[in-house]
Amino acid sequence: MKQIFDYFNKKETPDIILANPYLKDIAPLNACFNLENTLRYNAISELSFDFPESLDNGKTILPSYDKIKNKMVVKVMGIGNYIINSCPEDTSGGVAVKHVNCQSLESELLYRKTI
């Protein structure tokens, strides 16, 4: 893992991209906030963030908002890939917000698949 620091020695936020389960890029998630990444090197890492429906109080809706669903992949450049476990929507404020919870892509190996 490579940490990127700016000129003032502050850690920079990496680029975050939403992808389909085949890891094909769909949309950038640059508007996310409350980004919290828990890295575990011998276990499953976790990622959580909030994503708003709009940045200008509902005048324009971000196209990537509706594409955030369970089992989609979130790519964090330079760190790793995460699979979305839950993304409940909070509509209590002026703008709807999705609270996205992810686990590292290795967690997909925990689920059984039947053929």
PDB file of C-alpha atoms in Angstrom:
ATOM      1  CA  MET A   1       0.000   0.000   0.000  1.00  0.00           C
ATOM      2  CA  LYS A   2       1.351   3.370  -0.986  1.00  0.00           C
ATOM      3  CA  GLN A   3       0.382   6.426   1.072  1.00  0.00           C
ATOM      4  CA  ILE A   4       0.268   9.714  -0.839  1.00  0.00           C
ATOM      5  CA  PHE A   5       1.062  12.958   0.964  1.00  0.00           C
ATOM      6  CA  ASP A   6       0.752  16.513  -0.339  1.00  0.00           C
ATOM      7  CA  TYR A   7       3.250  19.377  -0.061  1.00  0.00           C
ATOM      8  CA  PHE A   8       2.157  20.138   3.533  1.00  0.00           C
ATOM      9  CA  ASN A   9       2.624  16.481   4.592  1.00  0.00           C
ATOM     10  CA  LYS A  10      -1.140  15.831   4.824  1.00  0.00           C
ATOM     11  CA  LYS A  11      -2.501  12.520   3.618  1.00  0.00           C
ATOM     12  CA  GLU A  12      -4.415  12.952   0.346  1.00  0.00           C
ATOM     13  CA  THR A  13      -7.771  11.304  -0.266  1.00  0.00           C
ATOM     14  CA  PRO A  14      -7.431   8.617  -2.963  1.00  0.00           C
ATOM     15  CA  ASP A  15      -9.650   8.466  -6.044  1.00  0.00           C
ATOM     16  CA  ILE A  16     -12.759   6.345  -5.501  1.00  0.00           C
ATOM     17  CA  ILE A  17     -14.545   4.685  -8.425  1.00  0.00           C
ATOM     18  CA  LEU A  18     -17.730   2.608  -8.551  1.00  0.00           C
ATOM     19  CA  ALA A  19     -17.401  -0.540 -10.664  1.00  0.00           C
ATOM     20  CA  ASN A  20     -19.575  -3.502 -11.584  1.00  0.00           C
ATOM     21  CA  PRO A  21     -18.807  -7.002 -10.195  1.00  0.00           C
ATOM     22  CA  TYR A  22     -16.540  -7.612 -13.225  1.00  0.00           C
ATOM     23  CA  LEU A  23     -14.413  -4.609 -12.127  1.00  0.00           C
ATOM     24  CA  LYS A  24     -15.411  -2.440 -15.098  1.00  0.00           C
ATOM     25  CA  ASP A  25     -15.534   1.233 -14.069  1.00  0.00           C
ATOM     26  CA  ILE A  26     -19.002   2.814 -13.961  1.00  0.00           C
ATOM     27  CA  ALA A  27     -18.770   6.204 -12.245  1.00  0.00           C
ATOM     28  CA  PRO A  28     -16.475   8.244  -9.988  1.00  0.00           C
ATOM     29  CA  LEU A  29     -17.496   8.723  -6.352  1.00  0.00           C
ATOM     30  CA  ASN A  30     -15.612  11.968  -5.707  1.00  0.00           C
ATOM     31  CA  ALA A  31     -18.529  13.528  -3.791  1.00  0.00           C
ATOM     32  CA  CYS A  32     -18.294  11.049  -0.915  1.00  0.00           C
ATOM     33  CA  PHE A  33     -17.639  12.285   2.598  1.00  0.00           C
ATOM     34  CA  ASN A  34     -17.029  10.752   6.051  1.00  0.00           C
ATOM     35  CA  LEU A  35     -14.659   8.297   4.396  1.00  0.00           C
ATOM     36  CA  GLU A  36     -13.410   5.756   6.918  1.00  0.00           C
ATOM     37  CA  ASN A  37     -11.036   2.997   5.848  1.00  0.00           C
ATOM     38  CA  THR A  38     -10.033   0.269   8.307  1.00  0.00           C
ATOM     39  CA  LEU A  39      -7.080  -1.659   6.917  1.00  0.00           C
ATOM     40  CA  ARG A  40      -6.374  -5.130   8.282  1.00  0.00           C
ATOM     41  CA  TYR A  41      -3.520  -6.986   6.692  1.00  0.00           C
ATOM     42  CA  ASN A  42      -4.422 -10.558   7.736  1.00  0.00           C
ATOM     43  CA  ALA A  43      -8.186 -10.128   7.845  1.00  0.00           C
ATOM     44  CA  ILE A  44     -11.015  -8.478   5.932  1.00  0.00           C
ATOM     45  CA  SER A  45     -10.618  -4.704   5.602  1.00  0.00           C
ATOM     46  CA  GLU A  46     -13.630  -2.391   5.852  1.00  0.00           C
ATOM     47  CA  LEU A  47     -14.605   0.848   4.137  1.00  0.00           C
ATOM     48  CA  SER A  48     -17.527   3.135   4.900  1.00  0.00           C
ATOM     49  CA  PHE A  49     -18.585   6.488   3.499  1.00  0.00           C
ATOM     50  CA  ASP A  50     -21.630   8.667   2.876  1.00  0.00           C
ATOM     51  CA  PHE A  51     -22.716   9.676  -0.615  1.00  0.00           C
ATOM     52  CA  PRO A  52     -25.234  12.512  -1.210  1.00  0.00           C
ATOM     53  CA  GLU A  53     -27.914  12.473  -3.879  1.00  0.00           C
ATOM     54  CA  SER A  54     -27.116  16.053  -4.852  1.00  0.00           C
ATOM     55  CA  LEU A  55     -24.463  18.659  -4.131  1.00  0.00           C
ATOM     56  CA  ASP A  56     -26.706  21.689  -4.742  1.00  0.00           C
ATOM     57  CA  ASN A  57     -29.761  20.919  -2.559  1.00  0.00           C
ATOM     58  CA  GLY A  58     -31.600  18.781  -5.106  1.00  0.00           C
ATOM     59  CA  LYS A  59     -31.307  20.906  -8.246  1.00  0.00           C
ATOM     60  CA  THR A  60     -29.167  18.330 -10.032  1.00  0.00           C
ATOM     61  CA  ILE A  61     -28.948  14.673  -9.039  1.00  0.00           C
ATOM     62  CA  LEU A  62     -25.603  12.906  -9.219  1.00  0.00           C
ATOM     63  CA  PRO A  63     -25.842  10.071 -11.796  1.00  0.00           C
ATOM     64  CA  SER A  64     -23.777   7.677  -9.685  1.00  0.00           C
ATOM     65  CA  TYR A  65     -26.213   7.911  -6.733  1.00  0.00           C
ATOM     66  CA  ASP A  66     -28.741   5.461  -8.210  1.00  0.00           C
ATOM     67  CA  LYS A  67     -25.984   3.071  -9.295  1.00  0.00           C
ATOM     68  CA  ILE A  68     -24.770   2.444  -5.736  1.00  0.00           C
ATOM     69  CA  LYS A  69     -26.280  -0.943  -4.842  1.00  0.00           C
ATOM     70  CA  ASN A  70     -25.373  -4.093  -2.930  1.00  0.00           C
ATOM     71  CA  LYS A  71     -22.682  -6.317  -4.474  1.00  0.00           C
ATOM     72  CA  MET A  72     -21.234  -3.462  -6.564  1.00  0.00           C
ATOM     73  CA  VAL A  73     -17.482  -2.882  -6.263  1.00  0.00           C
ATOM     74  CA  VAL A  74     -15.770   0.255  -4.976  1.00  0.00           C
ATOM     75  CA  LYS A  75     -12.215   0.763  -6.221  1.00  0.00           C
ATOM     76  CA  VAL A  76      -9.966   2.825  -3.967  1.00  0.00           C
ATOM     77  CA  MET A  77      -6.970   3.663  -6.121  1.00  0.00           C
ATOM     78  CA  GLY A  78      -3.677   2.604  -4.605  1.00  0.00           C
ATOM     79  CA  ILE A  79      -5.351   0.722  -1.729  1.00  0.00           C
ATOM     80  CA  GLY A  80      -7.698  -1.992  -3.005  1.00  0.00           C
ATOM     81  CA  ASN A  81     -11.160  -3.092  -4.089  1.00  0.00           C
ATOM     82  CA  TYR A  82     -14.198  -3.366  -1.807  1.00  0.00           C
ATOM     83  CA  ILE A  83     -17.600  -4.966  -2.261  1.00  0.00           C
ATOM     84  CA  ILE A  84     -20.704  -3.121  -1.023  1.00  0.00           C
ATOM     85  CA  ASN A  85     -22.545  -5.018   1.727  1.00  0.00           C
ATOM     86  CA  SER A  86     -25.197  -2.476   2.610  1.00  0.00           C
ATOM     87  CA  CYS A  87     -26.191   0.990   1.489  1.00  0.00           C
ATOM     88  CA  PRO A  88     -29.205   2.229   3.463  1.00  0.00           C
ATOM     89  CA  GLU A  89     -30.685   5.528   2.351  1.00  0.00           C
ATOM     90  CA  ASP A  90     -31.318   8.360   4.797  1.00  0.00           C
ATOM     91  CA  THR A  91     -33.964  10.824   3.605  1.00  0.00           C
ATOM     92  CA  SER A  92     -34.463  12.682   6.883  1.00  0.00           C
ATOM     93  CA  GLY A  93     -32.421  15.728   5.804  1.00  0.00           C
ATOM     94  CA  GLY A  94     -32.807  18.123   2.903  1.00  0.00           C
ATOM     95  CA  VAL A  95     -30.847  15.846   0.565  1.00  0.00           C
ATOM     96  CA  ALA A  96     -30.980  12.045   0.572  1.00  0.00           C
ATOM     97  CA  VAL A  97     -27.728  10.349   1.600  1.00  0.00           C
ATOM     98  CA  LYS A  98     -26.630   6.734   1.225  1.00  0.00           C
ATOM     99  CA  HIS A  99     -24.496   5.286   4.032  1.00  0.00           C
ATOM    100  CA  VAL A 100     -22.311   2.779   2.194  1.00  0.00           C
ATOM    101  CA  ASN A 101     -20.603  -0.077   4.073  1.00  0.00           C
ATOM    102  CA  CYS A 102     -18.064  -2.248   2.261  1.00  0.00           C
ATOM    103  CA  GLN A 103     -15.700  -5.120   2.927  1.00  0.00           C
ATOM    104  CA  SER A 104     -12.575  -5.997   0.983  1.00  0.00           C
ATOM    105  CA  LEU A 105     -13.137  -8.065  -2.126  1.00  0.00           C
ATOM    106  CA  GLU A 106     -11.688 -11.145  -0.433  1.00  0.00           C
ATOM    107  CA  SER A 107     -14.866 -11.348   1.667  1.00  0.00           C
ATOM    108  CA  GLU A 108     -16.663 -12.685  -1.417  1.00  0.00           C
ATOM    109  CA  LEU A 109     -14.867 -15.988  -0.797  1.00  0.00           C
ATOM    110  CA  LEU A 110     -16.865 -16.429   2.435  1.00  0.00           C
ATOM    111  CA  TYR A 111     -20.145 -16.937   0.583  1.00  0.00           C
ATOM    112  CA  ARG A 112     -21.065 -20.280  -0.902  1.00  0.00           C
ATOM    113  CA  LYS A 113     -22.009 -20.492  -4.527  1.00  0.00           C
ATOM    114  CA  THR A 114     -24.155 -23.278  -5.952  1.00  0.00           C
ATOM    115  CA  ILE A 115     -23.863 -24.246  -9.568  1.00  0.00           C
TER     116      ILE A 115
END
